[in-house]
GROMACS .gro file of C-alpha atoms in nm:
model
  386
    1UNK     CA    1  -3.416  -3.684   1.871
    2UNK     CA    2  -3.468  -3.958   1.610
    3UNK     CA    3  -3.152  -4.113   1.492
    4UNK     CA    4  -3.016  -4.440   1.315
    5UNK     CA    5  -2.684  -4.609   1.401
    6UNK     CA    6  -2.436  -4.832   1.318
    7UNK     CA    7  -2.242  -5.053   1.568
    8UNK     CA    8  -1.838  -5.105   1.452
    9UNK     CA    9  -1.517  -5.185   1.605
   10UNK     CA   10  -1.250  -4.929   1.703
   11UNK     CA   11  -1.045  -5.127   1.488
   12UNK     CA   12  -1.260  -5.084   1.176
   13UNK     CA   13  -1.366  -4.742   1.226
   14UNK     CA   14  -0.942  -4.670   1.283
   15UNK     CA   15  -0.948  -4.777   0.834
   16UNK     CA   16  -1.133  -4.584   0.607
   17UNK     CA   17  -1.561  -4.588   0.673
   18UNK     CA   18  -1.740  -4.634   0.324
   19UNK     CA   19  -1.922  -4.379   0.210
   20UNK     CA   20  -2.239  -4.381   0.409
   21UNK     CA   21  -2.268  -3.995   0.577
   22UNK     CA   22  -2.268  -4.051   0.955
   23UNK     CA   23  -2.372  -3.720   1.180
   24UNK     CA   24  -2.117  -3.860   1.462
   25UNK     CA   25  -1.905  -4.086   1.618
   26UNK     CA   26  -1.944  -4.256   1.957
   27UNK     CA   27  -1.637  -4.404   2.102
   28UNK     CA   28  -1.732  -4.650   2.350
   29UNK     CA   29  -1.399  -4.659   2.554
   30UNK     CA   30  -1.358  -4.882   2.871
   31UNK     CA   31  -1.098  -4.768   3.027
   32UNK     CA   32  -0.753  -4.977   3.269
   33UNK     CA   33  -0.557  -4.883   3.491
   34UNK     CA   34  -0.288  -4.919   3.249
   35UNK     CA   35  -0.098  -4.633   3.140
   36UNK     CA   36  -0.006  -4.743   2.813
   37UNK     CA   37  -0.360  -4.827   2.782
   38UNK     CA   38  -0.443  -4.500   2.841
   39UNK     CA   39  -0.148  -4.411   2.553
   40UNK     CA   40  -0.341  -4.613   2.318
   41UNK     CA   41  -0.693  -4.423   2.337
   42UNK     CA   42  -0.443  -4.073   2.273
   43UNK     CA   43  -0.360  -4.210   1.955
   44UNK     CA   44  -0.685  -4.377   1.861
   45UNK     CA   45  -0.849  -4.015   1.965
   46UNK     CA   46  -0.598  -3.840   1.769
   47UNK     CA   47  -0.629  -4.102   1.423
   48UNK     CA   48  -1.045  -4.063   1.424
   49UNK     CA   49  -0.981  -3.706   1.424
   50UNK     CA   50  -0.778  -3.678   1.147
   51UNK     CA   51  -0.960  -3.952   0.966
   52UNK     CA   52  -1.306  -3.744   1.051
   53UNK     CA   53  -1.216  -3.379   1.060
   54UNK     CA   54  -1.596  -3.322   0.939
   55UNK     CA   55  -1.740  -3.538   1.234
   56UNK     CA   56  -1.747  -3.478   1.576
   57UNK     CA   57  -1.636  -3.744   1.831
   58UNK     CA   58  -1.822  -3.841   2.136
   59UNK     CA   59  -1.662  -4.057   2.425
   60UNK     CA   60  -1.839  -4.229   2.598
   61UNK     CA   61  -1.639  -4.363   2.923
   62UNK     CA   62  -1.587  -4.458   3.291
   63UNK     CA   63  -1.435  -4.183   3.484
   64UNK     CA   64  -1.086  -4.058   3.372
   65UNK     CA   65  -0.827  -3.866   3.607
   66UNK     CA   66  -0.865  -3.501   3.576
   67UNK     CA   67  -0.569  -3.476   3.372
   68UNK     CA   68  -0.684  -3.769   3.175
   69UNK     CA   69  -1.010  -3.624   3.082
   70UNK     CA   70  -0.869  -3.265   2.971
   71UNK     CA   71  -0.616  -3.466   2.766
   72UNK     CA   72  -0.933  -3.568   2.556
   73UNK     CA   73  -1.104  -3.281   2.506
   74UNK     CA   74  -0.782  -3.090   2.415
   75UNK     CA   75  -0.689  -3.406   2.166
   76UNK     CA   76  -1.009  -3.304   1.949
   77UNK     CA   77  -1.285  -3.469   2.141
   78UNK     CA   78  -1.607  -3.291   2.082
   79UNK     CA   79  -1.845  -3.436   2.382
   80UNK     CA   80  -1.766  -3.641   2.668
   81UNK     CA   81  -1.981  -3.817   2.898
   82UNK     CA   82  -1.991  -4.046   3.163
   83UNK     CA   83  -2.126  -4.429   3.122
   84UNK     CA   84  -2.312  -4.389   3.433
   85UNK     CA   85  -2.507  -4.126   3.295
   86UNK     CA   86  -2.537  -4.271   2.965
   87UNK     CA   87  -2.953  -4.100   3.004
   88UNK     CA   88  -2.830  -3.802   2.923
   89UNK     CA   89  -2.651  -3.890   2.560
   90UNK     CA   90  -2.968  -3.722   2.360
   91UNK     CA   91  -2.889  -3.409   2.511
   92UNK     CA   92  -2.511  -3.435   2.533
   93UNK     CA   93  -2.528  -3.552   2.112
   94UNK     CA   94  -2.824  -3.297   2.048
   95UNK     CA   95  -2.552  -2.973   2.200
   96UNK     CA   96  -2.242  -3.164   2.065
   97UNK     CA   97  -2.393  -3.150   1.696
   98UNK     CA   98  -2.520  -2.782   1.750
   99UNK     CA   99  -2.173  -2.668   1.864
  100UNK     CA  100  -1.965  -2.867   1.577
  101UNK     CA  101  -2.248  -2.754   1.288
  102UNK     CA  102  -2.150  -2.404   1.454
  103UNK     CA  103  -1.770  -2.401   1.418
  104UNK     CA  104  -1.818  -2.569   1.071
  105UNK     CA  105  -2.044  -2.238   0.971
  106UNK     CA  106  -1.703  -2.030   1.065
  107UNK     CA  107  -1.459  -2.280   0.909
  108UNK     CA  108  -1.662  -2.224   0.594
  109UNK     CA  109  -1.727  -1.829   0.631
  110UNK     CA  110  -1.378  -1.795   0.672
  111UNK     CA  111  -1.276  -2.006   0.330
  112UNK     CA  112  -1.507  -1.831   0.091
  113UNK     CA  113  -1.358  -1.465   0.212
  114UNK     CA  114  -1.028  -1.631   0.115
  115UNK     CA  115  -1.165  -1.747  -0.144
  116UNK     CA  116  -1.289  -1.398  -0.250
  117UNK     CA  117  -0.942  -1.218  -0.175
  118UNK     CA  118  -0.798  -1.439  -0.429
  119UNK     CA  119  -1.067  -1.385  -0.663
  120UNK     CA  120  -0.956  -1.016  -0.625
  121UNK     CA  121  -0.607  -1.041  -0.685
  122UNK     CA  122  -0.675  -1.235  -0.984
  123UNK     CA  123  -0.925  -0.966  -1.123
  124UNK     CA  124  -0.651  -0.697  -1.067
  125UNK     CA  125  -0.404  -0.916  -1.224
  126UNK     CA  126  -0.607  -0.916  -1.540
  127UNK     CA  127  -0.666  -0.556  -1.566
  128UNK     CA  128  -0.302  -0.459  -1.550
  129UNK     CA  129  -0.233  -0.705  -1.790
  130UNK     CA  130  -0.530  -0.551  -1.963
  131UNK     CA  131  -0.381  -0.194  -1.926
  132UNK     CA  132  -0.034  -0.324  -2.056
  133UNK     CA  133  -0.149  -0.472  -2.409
  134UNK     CA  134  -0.329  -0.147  -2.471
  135UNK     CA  135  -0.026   0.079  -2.449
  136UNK     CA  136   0.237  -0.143  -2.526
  137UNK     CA  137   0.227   0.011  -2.882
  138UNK     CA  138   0.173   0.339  -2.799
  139UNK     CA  139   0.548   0.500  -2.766
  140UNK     CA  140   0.396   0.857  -2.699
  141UNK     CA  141   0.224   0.708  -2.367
  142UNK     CA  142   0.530   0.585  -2.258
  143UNK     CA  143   0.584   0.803  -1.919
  144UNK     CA  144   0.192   0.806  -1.880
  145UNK     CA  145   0.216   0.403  -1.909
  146UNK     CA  146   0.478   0.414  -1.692
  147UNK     CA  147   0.309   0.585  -1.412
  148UNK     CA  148  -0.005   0.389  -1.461
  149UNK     CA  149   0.162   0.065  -1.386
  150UNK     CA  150   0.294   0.212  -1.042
  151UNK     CA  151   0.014   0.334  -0.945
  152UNK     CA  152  -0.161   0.021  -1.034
  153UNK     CA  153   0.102  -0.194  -0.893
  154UNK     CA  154   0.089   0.017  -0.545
  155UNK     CA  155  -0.298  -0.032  -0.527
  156UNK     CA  156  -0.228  -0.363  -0.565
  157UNK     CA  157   0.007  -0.427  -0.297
  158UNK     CA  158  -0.178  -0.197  -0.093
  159UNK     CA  159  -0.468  -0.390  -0.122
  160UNK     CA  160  -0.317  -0.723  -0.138
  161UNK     CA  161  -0.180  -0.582   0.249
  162UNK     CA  162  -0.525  -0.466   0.360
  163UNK     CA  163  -0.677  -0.814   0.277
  164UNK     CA  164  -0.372  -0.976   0.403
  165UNK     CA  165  -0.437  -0.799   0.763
  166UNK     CA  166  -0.777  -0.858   0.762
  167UNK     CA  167  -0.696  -1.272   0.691
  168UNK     CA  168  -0.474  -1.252   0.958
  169UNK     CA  169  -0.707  -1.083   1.157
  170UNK     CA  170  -1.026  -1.344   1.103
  171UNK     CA  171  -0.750  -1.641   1.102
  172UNK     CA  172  -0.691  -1.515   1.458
  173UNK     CA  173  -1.007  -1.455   1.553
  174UNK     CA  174  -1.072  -1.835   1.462
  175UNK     CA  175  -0.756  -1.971   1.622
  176UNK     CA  176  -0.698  -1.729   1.940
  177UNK     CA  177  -1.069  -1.722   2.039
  178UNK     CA  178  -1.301  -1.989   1.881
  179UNK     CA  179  -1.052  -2.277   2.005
  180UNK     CA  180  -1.000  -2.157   2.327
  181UNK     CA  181  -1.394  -2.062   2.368
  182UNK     CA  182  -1.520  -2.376   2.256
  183UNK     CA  183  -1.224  -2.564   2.565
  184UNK     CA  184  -1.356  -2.285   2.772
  185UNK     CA  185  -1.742  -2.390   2.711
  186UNK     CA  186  -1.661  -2.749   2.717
  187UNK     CA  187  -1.486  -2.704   3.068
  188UNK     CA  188  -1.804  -2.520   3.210
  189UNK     CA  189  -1.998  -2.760   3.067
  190UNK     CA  190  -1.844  -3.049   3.259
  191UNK     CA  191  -1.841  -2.769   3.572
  192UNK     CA  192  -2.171  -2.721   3.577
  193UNK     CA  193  -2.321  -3.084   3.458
  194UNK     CA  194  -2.111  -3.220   3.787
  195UNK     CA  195  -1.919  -3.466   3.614
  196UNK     CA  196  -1.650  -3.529   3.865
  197UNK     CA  197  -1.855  -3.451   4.203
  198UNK     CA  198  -2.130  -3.200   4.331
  199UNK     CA  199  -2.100  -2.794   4.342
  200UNK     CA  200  -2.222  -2.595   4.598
  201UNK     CA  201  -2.500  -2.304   4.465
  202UNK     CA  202  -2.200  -1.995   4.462
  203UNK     CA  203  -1.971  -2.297   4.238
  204UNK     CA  204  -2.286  -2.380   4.025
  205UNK     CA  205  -2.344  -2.043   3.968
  206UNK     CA  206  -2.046  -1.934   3.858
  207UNK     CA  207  -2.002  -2.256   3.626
  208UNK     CA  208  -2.309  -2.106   3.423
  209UNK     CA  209  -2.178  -1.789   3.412
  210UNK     CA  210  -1.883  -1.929   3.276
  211UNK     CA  211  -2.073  -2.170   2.999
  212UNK     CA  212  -2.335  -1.812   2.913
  213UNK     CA  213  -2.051  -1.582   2.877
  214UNK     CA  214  -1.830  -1.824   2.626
  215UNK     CA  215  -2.144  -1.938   2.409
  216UNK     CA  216  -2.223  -1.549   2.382
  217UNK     CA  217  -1.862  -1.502   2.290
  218UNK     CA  218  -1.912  -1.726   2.014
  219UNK     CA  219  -2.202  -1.585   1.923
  220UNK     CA  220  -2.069  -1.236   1.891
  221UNK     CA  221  -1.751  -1.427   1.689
  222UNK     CA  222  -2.052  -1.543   1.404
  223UNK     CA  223  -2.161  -1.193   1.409
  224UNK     CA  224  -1.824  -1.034   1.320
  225UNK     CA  225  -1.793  -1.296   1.038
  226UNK     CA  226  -2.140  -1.170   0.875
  227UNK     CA  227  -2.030  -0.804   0.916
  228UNK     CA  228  -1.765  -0.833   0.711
  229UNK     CA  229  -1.940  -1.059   0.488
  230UNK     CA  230  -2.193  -0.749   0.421
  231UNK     CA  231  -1.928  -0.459   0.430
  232UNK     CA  232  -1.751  -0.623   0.129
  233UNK     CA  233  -2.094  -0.676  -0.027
  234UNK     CA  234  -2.055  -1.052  -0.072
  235UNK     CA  235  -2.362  -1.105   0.106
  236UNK     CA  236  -2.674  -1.252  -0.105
  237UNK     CA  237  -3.026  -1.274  -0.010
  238UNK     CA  238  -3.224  -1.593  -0.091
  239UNK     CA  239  -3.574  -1.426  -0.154
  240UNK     CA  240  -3.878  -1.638  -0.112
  241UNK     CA  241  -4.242  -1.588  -0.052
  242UNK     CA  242  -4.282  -1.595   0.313
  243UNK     CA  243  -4.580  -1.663   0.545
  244UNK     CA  244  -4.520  -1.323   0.805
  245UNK     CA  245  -4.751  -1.497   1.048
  246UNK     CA  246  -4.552  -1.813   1.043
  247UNK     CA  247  -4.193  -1.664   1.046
  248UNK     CA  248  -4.313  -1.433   1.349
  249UNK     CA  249  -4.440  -1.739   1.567
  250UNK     CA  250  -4.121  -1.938   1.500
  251UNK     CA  251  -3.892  -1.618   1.602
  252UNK     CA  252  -4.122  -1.559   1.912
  253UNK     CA  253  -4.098  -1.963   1.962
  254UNK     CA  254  -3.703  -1.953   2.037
  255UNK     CA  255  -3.728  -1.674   2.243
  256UNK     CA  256  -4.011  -1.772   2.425
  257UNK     CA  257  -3.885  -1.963   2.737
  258UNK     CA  258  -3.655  -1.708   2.783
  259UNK     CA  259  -3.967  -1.458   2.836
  260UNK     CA  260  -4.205  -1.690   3.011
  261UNK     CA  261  -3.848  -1.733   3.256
  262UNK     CA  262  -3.902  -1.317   3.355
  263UNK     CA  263  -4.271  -1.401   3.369
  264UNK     CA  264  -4.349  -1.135   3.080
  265UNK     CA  265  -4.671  -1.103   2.901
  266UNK     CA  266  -4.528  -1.235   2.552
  267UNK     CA  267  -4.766  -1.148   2.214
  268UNK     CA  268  -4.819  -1.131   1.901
  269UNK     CA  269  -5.019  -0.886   1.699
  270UNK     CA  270  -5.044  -0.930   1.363
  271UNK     CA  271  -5.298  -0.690   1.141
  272UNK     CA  272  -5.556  -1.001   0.939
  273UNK     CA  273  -5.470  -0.800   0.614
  274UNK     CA  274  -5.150  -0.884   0.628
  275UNK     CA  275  -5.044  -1.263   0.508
  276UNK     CA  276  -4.745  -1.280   0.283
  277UNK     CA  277  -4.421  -1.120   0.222
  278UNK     CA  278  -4.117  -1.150  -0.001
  279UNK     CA  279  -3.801  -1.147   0.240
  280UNK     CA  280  -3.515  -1.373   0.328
  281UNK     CA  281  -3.654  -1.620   0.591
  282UNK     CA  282  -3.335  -1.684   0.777
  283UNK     CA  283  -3.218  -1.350   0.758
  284UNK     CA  284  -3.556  -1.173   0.885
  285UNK     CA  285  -3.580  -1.425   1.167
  286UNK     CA  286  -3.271  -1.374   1.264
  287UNK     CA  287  -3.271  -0.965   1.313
  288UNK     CA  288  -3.658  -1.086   1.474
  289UNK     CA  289  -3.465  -1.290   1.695
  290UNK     CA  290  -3.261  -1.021   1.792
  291UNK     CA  291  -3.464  -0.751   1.816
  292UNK     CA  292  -3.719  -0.969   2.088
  293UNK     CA  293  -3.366  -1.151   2.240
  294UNK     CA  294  -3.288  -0.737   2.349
  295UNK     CA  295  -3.587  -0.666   2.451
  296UNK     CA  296  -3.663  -0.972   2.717
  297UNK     CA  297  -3.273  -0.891   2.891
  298UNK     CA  298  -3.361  -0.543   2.896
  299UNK     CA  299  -3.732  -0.595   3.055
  300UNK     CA  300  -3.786  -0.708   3.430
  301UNK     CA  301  -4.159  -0.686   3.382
  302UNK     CA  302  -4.484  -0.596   3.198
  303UNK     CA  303  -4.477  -0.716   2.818
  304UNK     CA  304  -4.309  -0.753   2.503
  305UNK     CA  305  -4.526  -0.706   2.227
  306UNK     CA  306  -4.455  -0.839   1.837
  307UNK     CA  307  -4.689  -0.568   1.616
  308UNK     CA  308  -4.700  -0.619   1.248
  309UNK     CA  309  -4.857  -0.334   1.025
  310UNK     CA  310  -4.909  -0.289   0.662
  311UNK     CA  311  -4.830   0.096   0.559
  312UNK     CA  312  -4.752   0.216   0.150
  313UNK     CA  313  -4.655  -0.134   0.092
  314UNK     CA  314  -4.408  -0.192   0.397
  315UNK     CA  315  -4.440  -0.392   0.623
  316UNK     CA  316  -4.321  -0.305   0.996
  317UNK     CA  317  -4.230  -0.510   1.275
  318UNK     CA  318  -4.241  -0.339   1.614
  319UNK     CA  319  -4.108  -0.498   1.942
  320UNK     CA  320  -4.254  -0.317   2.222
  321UNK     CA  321  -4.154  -0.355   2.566
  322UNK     CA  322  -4.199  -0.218   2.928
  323UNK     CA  323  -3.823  -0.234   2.990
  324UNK     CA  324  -3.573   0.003   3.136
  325UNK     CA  325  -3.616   0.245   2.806
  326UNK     CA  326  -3.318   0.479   2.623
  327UNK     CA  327  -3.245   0.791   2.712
  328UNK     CA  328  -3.196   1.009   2.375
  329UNK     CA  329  -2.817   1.081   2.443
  330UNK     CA  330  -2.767   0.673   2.455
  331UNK     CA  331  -3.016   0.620   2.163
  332UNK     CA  332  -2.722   0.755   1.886
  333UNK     CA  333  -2.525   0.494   1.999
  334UNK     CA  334  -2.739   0.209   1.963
  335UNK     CA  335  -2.631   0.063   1.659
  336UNK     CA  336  -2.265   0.105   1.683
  337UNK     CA  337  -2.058  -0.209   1.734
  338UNK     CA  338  -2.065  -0.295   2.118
  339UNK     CA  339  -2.193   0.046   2.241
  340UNK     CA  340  -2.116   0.191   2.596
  341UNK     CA  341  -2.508   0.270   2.716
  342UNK     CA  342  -2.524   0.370   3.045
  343UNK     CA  343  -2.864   0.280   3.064
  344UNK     CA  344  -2.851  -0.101   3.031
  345UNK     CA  345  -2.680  -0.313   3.219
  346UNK     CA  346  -2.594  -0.533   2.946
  347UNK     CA  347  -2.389  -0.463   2.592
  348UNK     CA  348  -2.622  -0.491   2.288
  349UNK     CA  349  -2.293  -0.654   2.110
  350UNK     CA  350  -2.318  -0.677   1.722
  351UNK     CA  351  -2.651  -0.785   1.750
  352UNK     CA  352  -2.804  -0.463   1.661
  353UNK     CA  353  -2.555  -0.314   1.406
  354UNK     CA  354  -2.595  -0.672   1.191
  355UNK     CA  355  -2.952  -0.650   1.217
  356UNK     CA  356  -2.982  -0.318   1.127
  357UNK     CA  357  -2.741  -0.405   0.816
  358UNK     CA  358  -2.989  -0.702   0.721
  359UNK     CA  359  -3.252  -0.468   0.694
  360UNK     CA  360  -3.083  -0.236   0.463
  361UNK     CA  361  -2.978  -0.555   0.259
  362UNK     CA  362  -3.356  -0.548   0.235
  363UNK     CA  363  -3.412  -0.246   0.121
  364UNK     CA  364  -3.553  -0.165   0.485
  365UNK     CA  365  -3.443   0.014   0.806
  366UNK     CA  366  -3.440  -0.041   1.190
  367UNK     CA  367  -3.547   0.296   1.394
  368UNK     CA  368  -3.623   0.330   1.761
  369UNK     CA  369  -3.823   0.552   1.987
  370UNK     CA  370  -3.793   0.553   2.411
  371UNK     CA  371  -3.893   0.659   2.671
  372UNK     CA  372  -3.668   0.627   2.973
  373UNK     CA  373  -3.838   0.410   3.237
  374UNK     CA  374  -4.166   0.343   3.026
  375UNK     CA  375  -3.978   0.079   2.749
  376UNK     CA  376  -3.905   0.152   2.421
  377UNK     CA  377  -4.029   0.016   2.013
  378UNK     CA  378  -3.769  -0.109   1.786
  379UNK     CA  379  -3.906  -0.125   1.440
  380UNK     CA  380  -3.829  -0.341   1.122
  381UNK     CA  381  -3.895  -0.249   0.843
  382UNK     CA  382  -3.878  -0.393   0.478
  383UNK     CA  383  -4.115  -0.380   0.166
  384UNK     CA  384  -4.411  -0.653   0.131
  385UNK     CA  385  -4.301  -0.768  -0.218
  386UNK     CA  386  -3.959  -0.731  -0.402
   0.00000   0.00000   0.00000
């Protein structure tokens, strides 16, 4: 990671910065035995915070009392780490700014749908208001007018409560789990890097299973968000000419160490006819990302194959694997939201049903055929050119 810095004094950086960007903060903190010293760094901590609500905090210190060290975290600190193992500050700032740029994408998923609900209200505003002049003049259309206002006025309110619930519903989702998951992956993190003294293998284990399960919880959080995004057909897709051999190797890329992990034959086989497409990049990486993430936890061995063919201008992605396979009762389920398939022993989640969604947003469609034991082909597909 290449970076550039500036060096300032707690003191300085406590008054307004100038307005040079900065990607984070570093607090260099050396820490005394004194409590109200101790005091002092809560309300420092707590001041950079709300002076810097759009960059994350790192502190950098000697080791704190457990209760000490929670204290930070829960005061707003994004990463924490150790001057003795001051090495491992690329990584530590390189997951810190991943995790923050991720709860920033929700922050600002969740103000544009509020953002669109009052959009709404003001539309429906103006076509009462709209209705209103109309008849105002017309005495014969009094009862009719009449009627038309209630009805209008109910809609309202009723939708006014549905959009109401459904703030409440993401607001909660953002407080009630994204908070707590992001404590809950800091914690593990600190678990499993061995921050206050060495696990056993049964503690170290379970630390990771810990950290896996809350970043997939976030994960699946993301998901919901561009879900509803879609449903209420707010979604937009930035078409671009695309490279499809270059936007395969950089989903296969990602998933790669993953695959190479199981010891799976991992390829690619792309048709030479085939060079460009017209598509969404982030988008169609993203339901590629998916569709190859599935199909390395559901394979113990073999190969995963990436086939790209050119058919009546479509193009269609297949991921092929040796895995477990579907049985044809489990397949209808597949792209519900979190379906119950005996088969696997692992939920698909909302990956599937937003992928399949992106495709349609392309005009395209996810199908499936399996065999049960033998593996099974999930193929994307979307036109060349649109």
């Amino acid at each position: 990671m290449k970076f550039t810095y500036d060096f300032r004094s707690i003191d300085l950086s406590l008054e307004r910065l100038s307005q040079k960007q900065y990607s984070a903060i570093l607090y260099d903190y050396f820490s005394d035995t004194n409590s109200k010293d101790i005091h002092s760094l809560r309300e420092k901590i707590q001041w950079l915070c709300h002076l810097y609500p759009c960059i994350p905090l790192i502190l950098i210190t000697d080791p704190l009392g457990d209760k000490q060290a929670v204290d930070m975290i829960q005061l707003g600190v994004d990463g924490y780490i150790l001057r003795r193992n001051i090495s491992q500050l690329p990584d530590i700032l390189e997951k810190t700014l991943f995790n923050f740029l991720s709860k920033q994408a929700i922050v600002t998923q969740q103000e544009d749908l509020i953002r669109q609900q009052h959009q709404k209200i003001e539309q429906l505003e103006r076509e009462k208001q709209s209705w209103l002049k109309q008849t105002k003049t017309k005495q014969e259309y009094i009862s009719h007018q009449n009627k038309r206002i209630e009805q209008l006025e109910q809609e309202k309110q009723s939708w006014l409560s549905n959009e109401k619930a459904k703030q409440e519903h993401i607001s909660h989702l953002n407080h009630e789990l994204r908070s707590p998951i992001s404590s809950i992956v800091g914690f593990a993190r600190m678990l499993k890097e061995q921050y206050y003294g060495s696990l056993n293998e049964k503690q170290l284990q379970y630390a990771a299973g810990i950290l896996s399960s809350a970043e997939h919880l976030l994960a699946l959080v993301k998901n919901y968000l561009d879900i509803v995004k879609i449903d209420a057909q707010k979604q937009k897709l930035e078409l671009e000419k695309l490279s499809v051999g270059e936007i395969c190797q950089a989903a296969m890329f990602i998933v790669k160490e993953k695959a190479q992990q199981k010891g799976l034959n991992f390829s690619l086989d792309l048709d030479k006819n085939i060079d460009f497409c017209t598509a969404d990049s982030l988008r169609l990486k993203q339901v590629l990302i998916n569709l190859l993430s599935n199909a390395i936890k559901f394979t113990d061995r073999g190969s995963i194959t990436l086939q790209v063919r050119l058919k009546d201008q479509f193009l269609y992605f297949a991921v092929i694997d040796t895995g477990t396979g579907i049985s044809a009762k489990n397949m209808t389920k597949l792209f519900k939201p979190f379906p119950q398939i005996t088969s696997h022993h692992e939920s698909t989640g909302l990956g599937l049903t937003l992928s399949r969604k992106l495709a349609q947003l392309h005009g395209g469609d996810i199908i499936v055929t399996s065999e049960l034991g033998k593996g099974s082909c999930f193929t994307l597909s979307i036109p060349q050119y649109q």
